[in-house]
Amino acid sequence: MYSIAQKFGVKLADLIKANPQISDPNVIYPSDVLCLPGQIPSQLTLPCSVLLTPTAQIPSGIIANAIAYIGPTGNHTISIVSNLLAPSFLGNYSSYAAYIDNILSKPLYETTNEPTPSWASTIDLGTLKILPNIRLIISANQGDMSPPPGDHILFEGIFSCF
């Protein structure tokens, strides 16, 4: 990130702060998307996908992904999918939910009955727009829905497609 900061004339500390999705600033990959401080556009380029980062102890091979796009109704929409195990596998939990910027939320539903099932949901934002740096969280909950960000945060990610 040091050479990128120099190339764009920003402080390294500011570049690191603007990119919390990068866990190690010394290791970036060609597929990583970086935000430049002071360079945030007013809207995302859709469709835009984000691989969510585990924030809790998750069994190996469990992933979560989200895609933001303009849905069939013309509204901005986010679809979430994960190959999570049953919520009870994590302890005293009975459901999963996705939270967008701790404002909107929707339960994830089991879509297959395989040894490792798929859990998914789609959130139509209605008149709201998907803005840069929107944060998405998946949590395990002890009830059907909990106030944001849920009872036990499992994954989180930030949309940053420009």
GROMACS .gro file of N, CA and C in nm:
model
  486
    1MET      N    1   0.083  -0.119   0.000
    1MET     CA    2   0.000   0.000   0.000
    1MET      C    3   0.087   0.126   0.000
    2TYR      N    4   0.211   0.111   0.047
    2TYR     CA    5   0.300   0.226   0.054
    2TYR      C    6   0.320   0.289  -0.084
    3SER      N    7   0.349   0.207  -0.185
    3SER     CA    8   0.373   0.261  -0.319
    3SER      C    9   0.245   0.320  -0.379
    4ILE      N   10   0.131   0.263  -0.346
    4ILE     CA   11   0.004   0.318  -0.395
    4ILE      C   12  -0.021   0.454  -0.332
    5ALA      N   13   0.005   0.466  -0.202
    5ALA     CA   14  -0.011   0.595  -0.134
    5ALA      C   15   0.079   0.700  -0.198
    6GLN      N   16   0.205   0.664  -0.228
    6GLN     CA   17   0.296   0.759  -0.291
    6GLN      C   18   0.248   0.798  -0.431
    7LYS      N   19   0.202   0.699  -0.507
    7LYS     CA   20   0.158   0.725  -0.645
    7LYS      C   21   0.042   0.824  -0.649
    8PHE      N   22  -0.051   0.814  -0.552
    8PHE     CA   23  -0.169   0.900  -0.552
    8PHE      C   24  -0.156   1.020  -0.458
    9GLY      N   25  -0.040   1.035  -0.395
    9GLY     CA   26  -0.014   1.152  -0.312
    9GLY      C   27  -0.098   1.159  -0.185
   10VAL      N   28  -0.122   1.044  -0.124
   10VAL     CA   29  -0.196   1.041   0.003
   10VAL      C   30  -0.107   0.981   0.110
   11LYS      N   31  -0.138   1.012   0.235
   11LYS     CA   32  -0.062   0.956   0.347
   11LYS      C   33  -0.095   0.807   0.360
   12LEU      N   34   0.007   0.727   0.389
   12LEU     CA   35  -0.013   0.583   0.406
   12LEU      C   36  -0.115   0.555   0.515
   13ALA      N   37  -0.107   0.625   0.628
   13ALA     CA   38  -0.201   0.604   0.738
   13ALA      C   39  -0.345   0.632   0.694
   14ASP      N   40  -0.364   0.736   0.610
   14ASP     CA   41  -0.499   0.768   0.560
   14ASP      C   42  -0.549   0.659   0.465
   15LEU      N   43  -0.458   0.607   0.381
   15LEU     CA   44  -0.497   0.500   0.288
   15LEU      C   45  -0.536   0.374   0.366
   16ILE      N   46  -0.460   0.340   0.469
   16ILE     CA   47  -0.493   0.223   0.552
   16ILE      C   48  -0.628   0.243   0.621
   17LYS      N   49  -0.651   0.361   0.675
   17LYS     CA   50  -0.777   0.391   0.745
   17LYS      C   51  -0.896   0.384   0.649
   18ALA      N   52  -0.876   0.423   0.523
   18ALA     CA   53  -0.985   0.423   0.425
   18ALA      C   54  -1.015   0.284   0.371
   19ASN      N   55  -0.935   0.185   0.411
   19ASN     CA   56  -0.951   0.049   0.358
   19ASN      C   57  -0.953  -0.056   0.469
   20PRO      N   58  -1.055  -0.051   0.556
   20PRO     CA   59  -1.060  -0.148   0.667
   20PRO      C   60  -1.080  -0.293   0.621
   21GLN      N   61  -1.119  -0.312   0.495
   21GLN     CA   62  -1.136  -0.448   0.443
   21GLN      C   63  -1.002  -0.517   0.419
   22ILE      N   64  -0.890  -0.442   0.419
   22ILE     CA   65  -0.757  -0.499   0.400
   22ILE      C   66  -0.699  -0.528   0.539
   23SER      N   67  -0.688  -0.657   0.572
   23SER     CA   68  -0.645  -0.694   0.707
   23SER      C   69  -0.495  -0.671   0.729
   24ASP      N   70  -0.415  -0.685   0.624
   24ASP     CA   71  -0.271  -0.662   0.636
   24ASP      C   72  -0.228  -0.568   0.525
   25PRO      N   73  -0.197  -0.442   0.556
   25PRO     CA   74  -0.160  -0.344   0.453
   25PRO      C   75  -0.034  -0.382   0.376
   26ASN      N   76   0.042  -0.476   0.427
   26ASN     CA   77   0.163  -0.521   0.357
   26ASN      C   78   0.134  -0.628   0.253
   27VAL      N   79   0.009  -0.679   0.254
   27VAL     CA   80  -0.028  -0.785   0.160
   27VAL      C   81  -0.159  -0.747   0.092
   28ILE      N   82  -0.149  -0.711  -0.036
   28ILE     CA   83  -0.269  -0.686  -0.116
   28ILE      C   84  -0.259  -0.770  -0.243
   29TYR      N   85  -0.374  -0.797  -0.302
   29TYR     CA   86  -0.381  -0.884  -0.418
   29TYR      C   87  -0.442  -0.807  -0.535
   30PRO      N   88  -0.417  -0.853  -0.659
   30PRO     CA   89  -0.472  -0.782  -0.775
   30PRO      C   90  -0.624  -0.766  -0.773
   31SER      N   91  -0.695  -0.856  -0.707
   31SER     CA   92  -0.842  -0.846  -0.703
   31SER      C   93  -0.892  -0.752  -0.594
   32ASP      N   94  -0.804  -0.705  -0.503
   32ASP     CA   95  -0.845  -0.614  -0.396
   32ASP      C   96  -0.886  -0.479  -0.454
   33VAL      N   97  -0.990  -0.421  -0.397
   33VAL     CA   98  -1.036  -0.288  -0.437
   33VAL      C   99  -1.002  -0.192  -0.324
   34LEU      N  100  -0.928  -0.088  -0.356
   34LEU     CA  101  -0.886   0.010  -0.256
   34LEU      C  102  -0.961   0.141  -0.274
   35CYS      N  103  -0.994   0.204  -0.162
   35CYS     CA  104  -1.054   0.337  -0.163
   35CYS      C  105  -0.944   0.437  -0.135
   36LEU      N  106  -0.940   0.544  -0.213
   36LEU     CA  107  -0.844   0.651  -0.189
   36LEU      C  108  -0.912   0.758  -0.105
   37PRO      N  109  -0.849   0.801   0.004
   37PRO     CA  110  -0.910   0.904   0.089
   37PRO      C  111  -0.937   1.031   0.008
   38GLY      N  112  -1.056   1.087   0.029
   38GLY     CA  113  -1.093   1.208  -0.043
   38GLY      C  114  -1.133   1.184  -0.187
   39GLN      N  115  -1.135   1.058  -0.228
   39GLN     CA  116  -1.163   1.024  -0.367
   39GLN      C  117  -1.290   0.940  -0.381
   40ILE      N  118  -1.377   0.943  -0.281
   40ILE     CA  119  -1.495   0.855  -0.282
   40ILE      C  120  -1.601   0.913  -0.375
   41PRO      N  121  -1.639   0.839  -0.479
   41PRO     CA  122  -1.743   0.888  -0.569
   41PRO      C  123  -1.880   0.885  -0.500
   42SER      N  124  -1.976   0.949  -0.563
   42SER     CA  125  -2.109   0.959  -0.503
   42SER      C  126  -2.193   0.834  -0.522
   43GLN      N  127  -2.151   0.742  -0.610
   43GLN     CA  128  -2.229   0.620  -0.628
   43GLN      C  129  -2.140   0.503  -0.666
   44LEU      N  130  -2.191   0.384  -0.643
   44LEU     CA  131  -2.120   0.262  -0.679
   44LEU      C  132  -2.149   0.229  -0.825
   45THR      N  133  -2.057   0.154  -0.885
   45THR     CA  134  -2.081   0.097  -1.016
   45THR      C  135  -2.150  -0.036  -0.992
   46LEU      N  136  -2.271  -0.052  -1.043
   46LEU     CA  137  -2.347  -0.175  -1.022
   46LEU      C  138  -2.348  -0.257  -1.150
   47PRO      N  139  -2.342  -0.389  -1.141
   47PRO     CA  140  -2.340  -0.469  -1.019
   47PRO      C  141  -2.205  -0.458  -0.948
   48CYS      N  142  -2.209  -0.486  -0.819
   48CYS     CA  143  -2.092  -0.477  -0.733
   48CYS      C  144  -2.097  -0.593  -0.634
   49SER      N  145  -1.989  -0.667  -0.624
   49SER     CA  146  -1.987  -0.784  -0.537
   49SER      C  147  -1.885  -0.766  -0.425
   50VAL      N  148  -1.912  -0.827  -0.311
   50VAL     CA  149  -1.817  -0.825  -0.200
   50VAL      C  150  -1.815  -0.962  -0.134
   51LEU      N  151  -1.694  -1.015  -0.115
   51LEU     CA  152  -1.676  -1.138  -0.037
   51LEU      C  153  -1.665  -1.094   0.108
   52LEU      N  154  -1.758  -1.138   0.191
   52LEU     CA  155  -1.761  -1.094   0.330
   52LEU      C  156  -1.651  -1.161   0.410
   53THR      N  157  -1.595  -1.088   0.504
   53THR     CA  158  -1.485  -1.135   0.587
   53THR      C  159  -1.539  -1.192   0.718
   54PRO      N  160  -1.493  -1.313   0.757
   54PRO     CA  161  -1.537  -1.368   0.886
   54PRO      C  162  -1.488  -1.278   1.000
   55THR      N  163  -1.574  -1.255   1.098
   55THR     CA  164  -1.538  -1.175   1.215
   55THR      C  165  -1.549  -1.259   1.343
   56ALA      N  166  -1.580  -1.385   1.326
   56ALA     CA  167  -1.594  -1.477   1.440
   56ALA      C  168  -1.529  -1.609   1.401
   57GLN      N  169  -1.521  -1.700   1.496
   57GLN     CA  170  -1.466  -1.832   1.469
   57GLN      C  171  -1.564  -1.907   1.379
   58ILE      N  172  -1.526  -1.925   1.254
   58ILE     CA  173  -1.610  -1.989   1.153
   58ILE      C  174  -1.540  -2.116   1.107
   59PRO      N  175  -1.612  -2.228   1.091
   59PRO     CA  176  -1.548  -2.350   1.041
   59PRO      C  177  -1.484  -2.326   0.903
   60SER      N  178  -1.376  -2.392   0.877
   60SER     CA  179  -1.306  -2.380   0.750
   60SER      C  180  -1.400  -2.412   0.634
   61GLY      N  181  -1.389  -2.335   0.527
   61GLY     CA  182  -1.470  -2.358   0.408
   61GLY      C  183  -1.603  -2.286   0.406
   62ILE      N  184  -1.640  -2.218   0.514
   62ILE     CA  185  -1.765  -2.143   0.517
   62ILE      C  186  -1.737  -2.002   0.466
   63ILE      N  187  -1.814  -1.959   0.366
   63ILE     CA  188  -1.795  -1.827   0.306
   63ILE      C  189  -1.929  -1.756   0.297
   64ALA      N  190  -1.922  -1.626   0.271
   64ALA     CA  191  -2.043  -1.547   0.249
   64ALA      C  192  -2.011  -1.442   0.144
   65ASN      N  193  -2.106  -1.418   0.055
   65ASN     CA  194  -2.088  -1.323  -0.053
   65ASN      C  195  -2.216  -1.242  -0.069
   66ALA      N  196  -2.200  -1.120  -0.117
   66ALA     CA  197  -2.316  -1.035  -0.146
   66ALA      C  198  -2.294  -0.964  -0.277
   67ILE      N  199  -2.401  -0.940  -0.349
   67ILE     CA  200  -2.394  -0.866  -0.473
   67ILE      C  201  -2.500  -0.757  -0.471
   68ALA      N  202  -2.459  -0.637  -0.507
   68ALA     CA  203  -2.551  -0.524  -0.517
   68ALA      C  204  -2.578  -0.500  -0.665
   69TYR      N  205  -2.703  -0.478  -0.700
   69TYR     CA  206  -2.740  -0.460  -0.840
   69TYR      C  207  -2.872  -0.387  -0.849
   70ILE      N  208  -2.910  -0.352  -0.971
   70ILE     CA  209  -3.042  -0.293  -0.992
   70ILE      C  210  -3.135  -0.409  -1.027
   71GLY      N  211  -3.234  -0.431  -0.941
   71GLY     CA  212  -3.323  -0.546  -0.953
   71GLY      C  213  -3.430  -0.527  -1.060
   72PRO      N  214  -3.516  -0.630  -1.075
   72PRO     CA  215  -3.622  -0.628  -1.176
   72PRO      C  216  -3.720  -0.512  -1.160
   73THR      N  217  -3.734  -0.462  -1.037
   73THR     CA  218  -3.827  -0.350  -1.014
   73THR      C  219  -3.763  -0.215  -1.044
   74GLY      N  220  -3.631  -0.216  -1.076
   74GLY     CA  221  -3.559  -0.092  -1.100
   74GLY      C  222  -3.497  -0.035  -0.973
   75ASN      N  223  -3.523  -0.100  -0.860
   75ASN     CA  224  -3.467  -0.054  -0.732
   75ASN      C  225  -3.329  -0.114  -0.709
   76HIS      N  226  -3.249  -0.046  -0.629
   76HIS     CA  227  -3.122  -0.103  -0.586
   76HIS      C  228  -3.154  -0.222  -0.495
   77THR      N  229  -3.079  -0.331  -0.514
   77THR     CA  230  -3.107  -0.457  -0.448
   77THR      C  231  -2.976  -0.522  -0.404
   78ILE      N  232  -2.979  -0.593  -0.293
   78ILE     CA  233  -2.863  -0.668  -0.245
   78ILE      C  234  -2.906  -0.812  -0.222
   79SER      N  235  -2.834  -0.906  -0.283
   79SER     CA  236  -2.857  -1.049  -0.259
   79SER      C  237  -2.738  -1.105  -0.182
   80ILE      N  238  -2.767  -1.185  -0.081
   80ILE     CA  239  -2.666  -1.241   0.007
   80ILE      C  240  -2.677  -1.392   0.001
   81VAL      N  241  -2.564  -1.462  -0.002
   81VAL     CA  242  -2.565  -1.609   0.000
   81VAL      C  243  -2.445  -1.657   0.082
   82SER      N  244  -2.466  -1.765   0.157
   82SER     CA  245  -2.359  -1.825   0.236
   82SER      C  246  -2.386  -1.974   0.251
   83ASN      N  247  -2.281  -2.048   0.273
   83ASN     CA  248  -2.294  -2.192   0.297
   83ASN      C  249  -2.281  -2.223   0.446
   84LEU      N  250  -2.346  -2.142   0.528
   84LEU     CA  251  -2.344  -2.159   0.674
   84LEU      C  252  -2.404  -2.292   0.717
   85LEU      N  253  -2.356  -2.342   0.830
   85LEU     CA  254  -2.419  -2.459   0.894
   85LEU      C  255  -2.544  -2.412   0.968
   86ALA      N  256  -2.621  -2.501   1.022
   86ALA     CA  257  -2.740  -2.464   1.100
   86ALA      C  258  -2.697  -2.370   1.213
   87PRO      N  259  -2.778  -2.267   1.245
   87PRO     CA  260  -2.740  -2.172   1.349
   87PRO      C  261  -2.706  -2.239   1.483
   88SER      N  262  -2.775  -2.348   1.515
   88SER     CA  263  -2.751  -2.418   1.642
   88SER      C  264  -2.609  -2.474   1.651
   89PHE      N  265  -2.542  -2.492   1.537
   89PHE     CA  266  -2.404  -2.540   1.536
   89PHE      C  267  -2.312  -2.442   1.611
   90LEU      N  268  -2.349  -2.315   1.612
   90LEU     CA  269  -2.268  -2.211   1.676
   90LEU      C  270  -2.301  -2.191   1.823
   91GLY      N  271  -2.403  -2.259   1.873
   91GLY     CA  272  -2.445  -2.242   2.012
   91GLY      C  273  -2.594  -2.220   2.021
   92ASN      N  274  -2.637  -2.134   2.110
   92ASN     CA  275  -2.779  -2.111   2.135
   92ASN      C  276  -2.837  -2.009   2.035
   93TYR      N  277  -2.828  -2.042   1.905
   93TYR     CA  278  -2.878  -1.952   1.801
   93TYR      C  279  -2.981  -2.026   1.716
   94SER      N  280  -3.081  -1.952   1.668
   94SER     CA  281  -3.188  -2.016   1.592
   94SER      C  282  -3.209  -1.957   1.453
   95SER      N  283  -3.140  -1.846   1.421
   95SER     CA  284  -3.161  -1.784   1.290
   95SER      C  285  -3.039  -1.703   1.250
   96TYR      N  286  -3.036  -1.668   1.120
   96TYR     CA  287  -2.936  -1.577   1.067
   96TYR      C  288  -3.007  -1.456   1.008
   97ALA      N  289  -2.939  -1.342   1.006
   97ALA     CA  290  -2.995  -1.222   0.945
   97ALA      C  291  -2.883  -1.141   0.882
   98ALA      N  292  -2.920  -1.064   0.780
   98ALA     CA  293  -2.828  -0.970   0.717
   98ALA      C  294  -2.871  -0.829   0.756
   99TYR      N  295  -2.774  -0.744   0.786
   99TYR     CA  296  -2.799  -0.606   0.826
   99TYR      C  297  -2.721  -0.513   0.734
  100ILE      N  298  -2.785  -0.413   0.681
  100ILE     CA  299  -2.721  -0.314   0.595
  100ILE      C  300  -2.707  -0.185   0.673
  101ASP      N  301  -2.581  -0.147   0.698
  101ASP     CA  302  -2.550  -0.025   0.774
  101ASP      C  303  -2.628  -0.014   0.904
  102ASN      N  304  -2.658  -0.128   0.967
  102ASN     CA  305  -2.733  -0.132   1.094
  102ASN      C  306  -2.867  -0.060   1.085
  103ILE      N  307  -2.921  -0.049   0.963
  103ILE     CA  308  -3.050   0.017   0.944
  103ILE      C  309  -3.153  -0.083   0.893
  104LEU      N  310  -3.125  -0.143   0.779
  104LEU     CA  311  -3.216  -0.240   0.720
  104LEU      C  312  -3.171  -0.381   0.758
  105SER      N  313  -3.266  -0.470   0.773
  105SER     CA  314  -3.230  -0.608   0.803
  105SER      C  315  -3.331  -0.703   0.740
  106LYS      N  316  -3.284  -0.825   0.718
  106LYS     CA  317  -3.372  -0.928   0.664
  106LYS      C  318  -3.317  -1.064   0.704
  107PRO      N  319  -3.405  -1.158   0.738
  107PRO     CA  320  -3.357  -1.293   0.773
  107PRO      C  321  -3.295  -1.362   0.652
  108LEU      N  322  -3.199  -1.451   0.679
  108LEU     CA  323  -3.148  -1.541   0.577
  108LEU      C  324  -3.229  -1.669   0.588
  109TYR      N  325  -3.259  -1.728   0.474
  109TYR     CA  326  -3.341  -1.849   0.470
  109TYR      C  327  -3.259  -1.965   0.417
  110GLU      N  328  -3.279  -2.084   0.476
  110GLU     CA  329  -3.211  -2.203   0.427
  110GLU      C  330  -3.272  -2.241   0.292
  111THR      N  331  -3.185  -2.257   0.192
  111THR     CA  332  -3.235  -2.283   0.057
  111THR      C  333  -3.211  -2.425   0.010
  112THR      N  334  -3.123  -2.498   0.078
  112THR     CA  335  -3.099  -2.639   0.044
  112THR      C  336  -3.087  -2.718   0.172
  113ASN      N  337  -3.108  -2.846   0.162
  113ASN     CA  338  -3.097  -2.934   0.280
  113ASN      C  339  -2.981  -3.032   0.259
  114GLU      N  340  -2.864  -2.976   0.232
  114GLU     CA  341  -2.743  -3.056   0.212
  114GLU      C  342  -2.667  -3.063   0.345
  115PRO      N  343  -2.560  -3.142   0.352
  115PRO     CA  344  -2.479  -3.142   0.475
  115PRO      C  345  -2.432  -3.002   0.513
  116THR      N  346  -2.395  -2.922   0.413
  116THR     CA  347  -2.368  -2.780   0.436
  116THR      C  348  -2.469  -2.703   0.353
  117PRO      N  349  -2.578  -2.657   0.415
  117PRO     CA  350  -2.684  -2.592   0.339
  117PRO      C  351  -2.643  -2.452   0.291
  118SER      N  352  -2.719  -2.401   0.198
  118SER     CA  353  -2.704  -2.262   0.156
  118SER      C  354  -2.807  -2.178   0.229
  119TRP      N  355  -2.767  -2.058   0.268
  119TRP     CA  356  -2.856  -1.962   0.331
  119TRP      C  357  -2.853  -1.837   0.245
  120ALA      N  358  -2.969  -1.779   0.218
  120ALA     CA  359  -2.972  -1.665   0.126
  120ALA      C  360  -3.087  -1.571   0.160
  121SER      N  361  -3.075  -1.450   0.105
  121SER     CA  362  -3.181  -1.351   0.116
  121SER      C  363  -3.156  -1.243   0.013
  122THR      N  364  -3.261  -1.173  -0.024
  122THR     CA  365  -3.251  -1.060  -0.115
  122THR      C  366  -3.323  -0.942  -0.051
  123ILE      N  367  -3.256  -0.827  -0.051
  123ILE     CA  368  -3.312  -0.707   0.009
  123ILE      C  369  -3.332  -0.603  -0.099
  124ASP      N  370  -3.458  -0.571  -0.129
  124ASP     CA  371  -3.492  -0.463  -0.223
  124ASP      C  372  -3.496  -0.334  -0.141
  125LEU      N  373  -3.413  -0.238  -0.178
  125LEU     CA  374  -3.400  -0.117  -0.098
  125LEU      C  375  -3.509  -0.013  -0.125
  126GLY      N  376  -3.599  -0.043  -0.216
  126GLY     CA  377  -3.706   0.053  -0.244
  126GLY      C  378  -3.651   0.183  -0.299
  127THR      N  379  -3.682   0.294  -0.234
  127THR     CA  380  -3.636   0.424  -0.283
  127THR      C  381  -3.493   0.457  -0.239
  128LEU      N  382  -3.434   0.376  -0.151
  128LEU     CA  383  -3.297   0.399  -0.106
  128LEU      C  384  -3.198   0.357  -0.214
  129LYS      N  385  -3.080   0.416  -0.211
  129LYS     CA  386  -2.974   0.383  -0.306
  129LYS      C  387  -2.857   0.321  -0.232
  130ILE      N  388  -2.786   0.232  -0.300
  130ILE     CA  389  -2.665   0.173  -0.244
  130ILE      C  390  -2.553   0.274  -0.265
  131LEU      N  391  -2.498   0.323  -0.156
  131LEU     CA  392  -2.394   0.424  -0.160
  131LEU      C  393  -2.257   0.361  -0.136
  132PRO      N  394  -2.149   0.431  -0.175
  132PRO     CA  395  -2.016   0.379  -0.148
  132PRO      C  396  -1.994   0.355   0.002
  133ASN      N  397  -1.919   0.252   0.031
  133ASN     CA  398  -1.882   0.213   0.167
  133ASN      C  399  -1.999   0.168   0.253
  134ILE      N  400  -2.107   0.122   0.191
  134ILE     CA  401  -2.219   0.065   0.266
  134ILE      C  402  -2.169  -0.065   0.331
  135ARG      N  403  -2.204  -0.086   0.456
  135ARG     CA  404  -2.156  -0.201   0.535
  135ARG      C  405  -2.265  -0.306   0.545
  136LEU      N  406  -2.226  -0.430   0.523
  136LEU     CA  407  -2.317  -0.544   0.532
  136LEU      C  408  -2.265  -0.640   0.638
  137ILE      N  409  -2.355  -0.685   0.725
  137ILE     CA  410  -2.320  -0.777   0.834
  137ILE      C  411  -2.413  -0.898   0.827
  138ILE      N  412  -2.359  -1.015   0.854
  138ILE     CA  413  -2.441  -1.135   0.876
  138ILE      C  414  -2.418  -1.176   1.021
  139SER      N  415  -2.529  -1.198   1.093
  139SER     CA  416  -2.516  -1.239   1.232
  139SER      C  417  -2.606  -1.359   1.261
  140ALA      N  418  -2.566  -1.432   1.364
  140ALA     CA  419  -2.649  -1.539   1.419
  140ALA      C  420  -2.730  -1.477   1.532
  141ASN      N  421  -2.857  -1.514   1.540
  141ASN     CA  422  -2.945  -1.454   1.641
  141ASN      C  423  -3.011  -1.562   1.725
  142GLN      N  424  -3.040  -1.526   1.850
  142GLN     CA  425  -3.106  -1.620   1.940
  142GLN      C  426  -3.256  -1.623   1.917
  143GLY      N  427  -3.312  -1.520   1.859
  143GLY     CA  428  -3.453  -1.517   1.822
  143GLY      C  429  -3.464  -1.498   1.672
  144ASP      N  430  -3.584  -1.467   1.626
  144ASP     CA  431  -3.603  -1.448   1.483
  144ASP      C  432  -3.521  -1.331   1.430
  145MET      N  433  -3.533  -1.217   1.493
  145MET     CA  434  -3.456  -1.099   1.451
  145MET      C  435  -3.415  -1.024   1.577
  146SER      N  436  -3.298  -0.970   1.574
  146SER     CA  437  -3.248  -0.890   1.685
  146SER      C  438  -3.222  -0.750   1.634
  147PRO      N  439  -3.221  -0.652   1.722
  147PRO     CA  440  -3.184  -0.518   1.675
  147PRO      C  441  -3.044  -0.523   1.613
  148PRO      N  442  -3.017  -0.440   1.513
  148PRO     CA  443  -2.884  -0.440   1.451
  148PRO      C  444  -2.775  -0.418   1.554
  149PRO      N  445  -2.665  -0.487   1.543
  149PRO     CA  446  -2.624  -0.578   1.435
  149PRO      C  447  -2.649  -0.725   1.467
  150GLY      N  448  -2.747  -0.758   1.546
  150GLY     CA  449  -2.776  -0.897   1.580
  150GLY      C  450  -2.700  -0.941   1.704
  151ASP      N  451  -2.714  -1.070   1.738
  151ASP     CA  452  -2.656  -1.121   1.861
  151ASP      C  453  -2.509  -1.162   1.849
  152HIS      N  454  -2.470  -1.215   1.734
  152HIS     CA  455  -2.333  -1.267   1.717
  152HIS      C  456  -2.289  -1.243   1.573
  153ILE      N  457  -2.207  -1.140   1.550
  153ILE     CA  458  -2.164  -1.106   1.413
  153ILE      C  459  -2.069  -1.214   1.362
  154LEU      N  460  -2.101  -1.267   1.243
  154LEU     CA  461  -2.021  -1.372   1.182
  154LEU      C  462  -1.936  -1.322   1.066
  155PHE      N  463  -1.996  -1.236   0.982
  155PHE     CA  464  -1.929  -1.183   0.863
  155PHE      C  465  -1.960  -1.035   0.850
  156GLU      N  466  -1.867  -0.963   0.786
  156GLU     CA  467  -1.899  -0.827   0.746
  156GLU      C  468  -1.817  -0.790   0.624
  157GLY      N  469  -1.868  -0.694   0.550
  157GLY     CA  470  -1.800  -0.647   0.431
  157GLY      C  471  -1.850  -0.508   0.394
  158ILE      N  472  -1.772  -0.443   0.309
  158ILE     CA  473  -1.805  -0.307   0.265
  158ILE      C  474  -1.808  -0.305   0.114
  159PHE      N  475  -1.916  -0.254   0.057
  159PHE     CA  476  -1.924  -0.237  -0.087
  159PHE      C  477  -1.837  -0.120  -0.128
  160SER      N  478  -1.745  -0.145  -0.221
  160SER     CA  479  -1.656  -0.037  -0.265
  160SER      C  480  -1.620  -0.050  -0.412
  161CYS      N  481  -1.718  -0.076  -0.497
  161CYS     CA  482  -1.694  -0.089  -0.640
  161CYS      C  483  -1.719   0.046  -0.708
  162PHE      N  484  -1.615   0.101  -0.765
  162PHE     CA  485  -1.627   0.233  -0.829
  162PHE      C  486  -1.596   0.224  -0.976
   0.00000   0.00000   0.00000
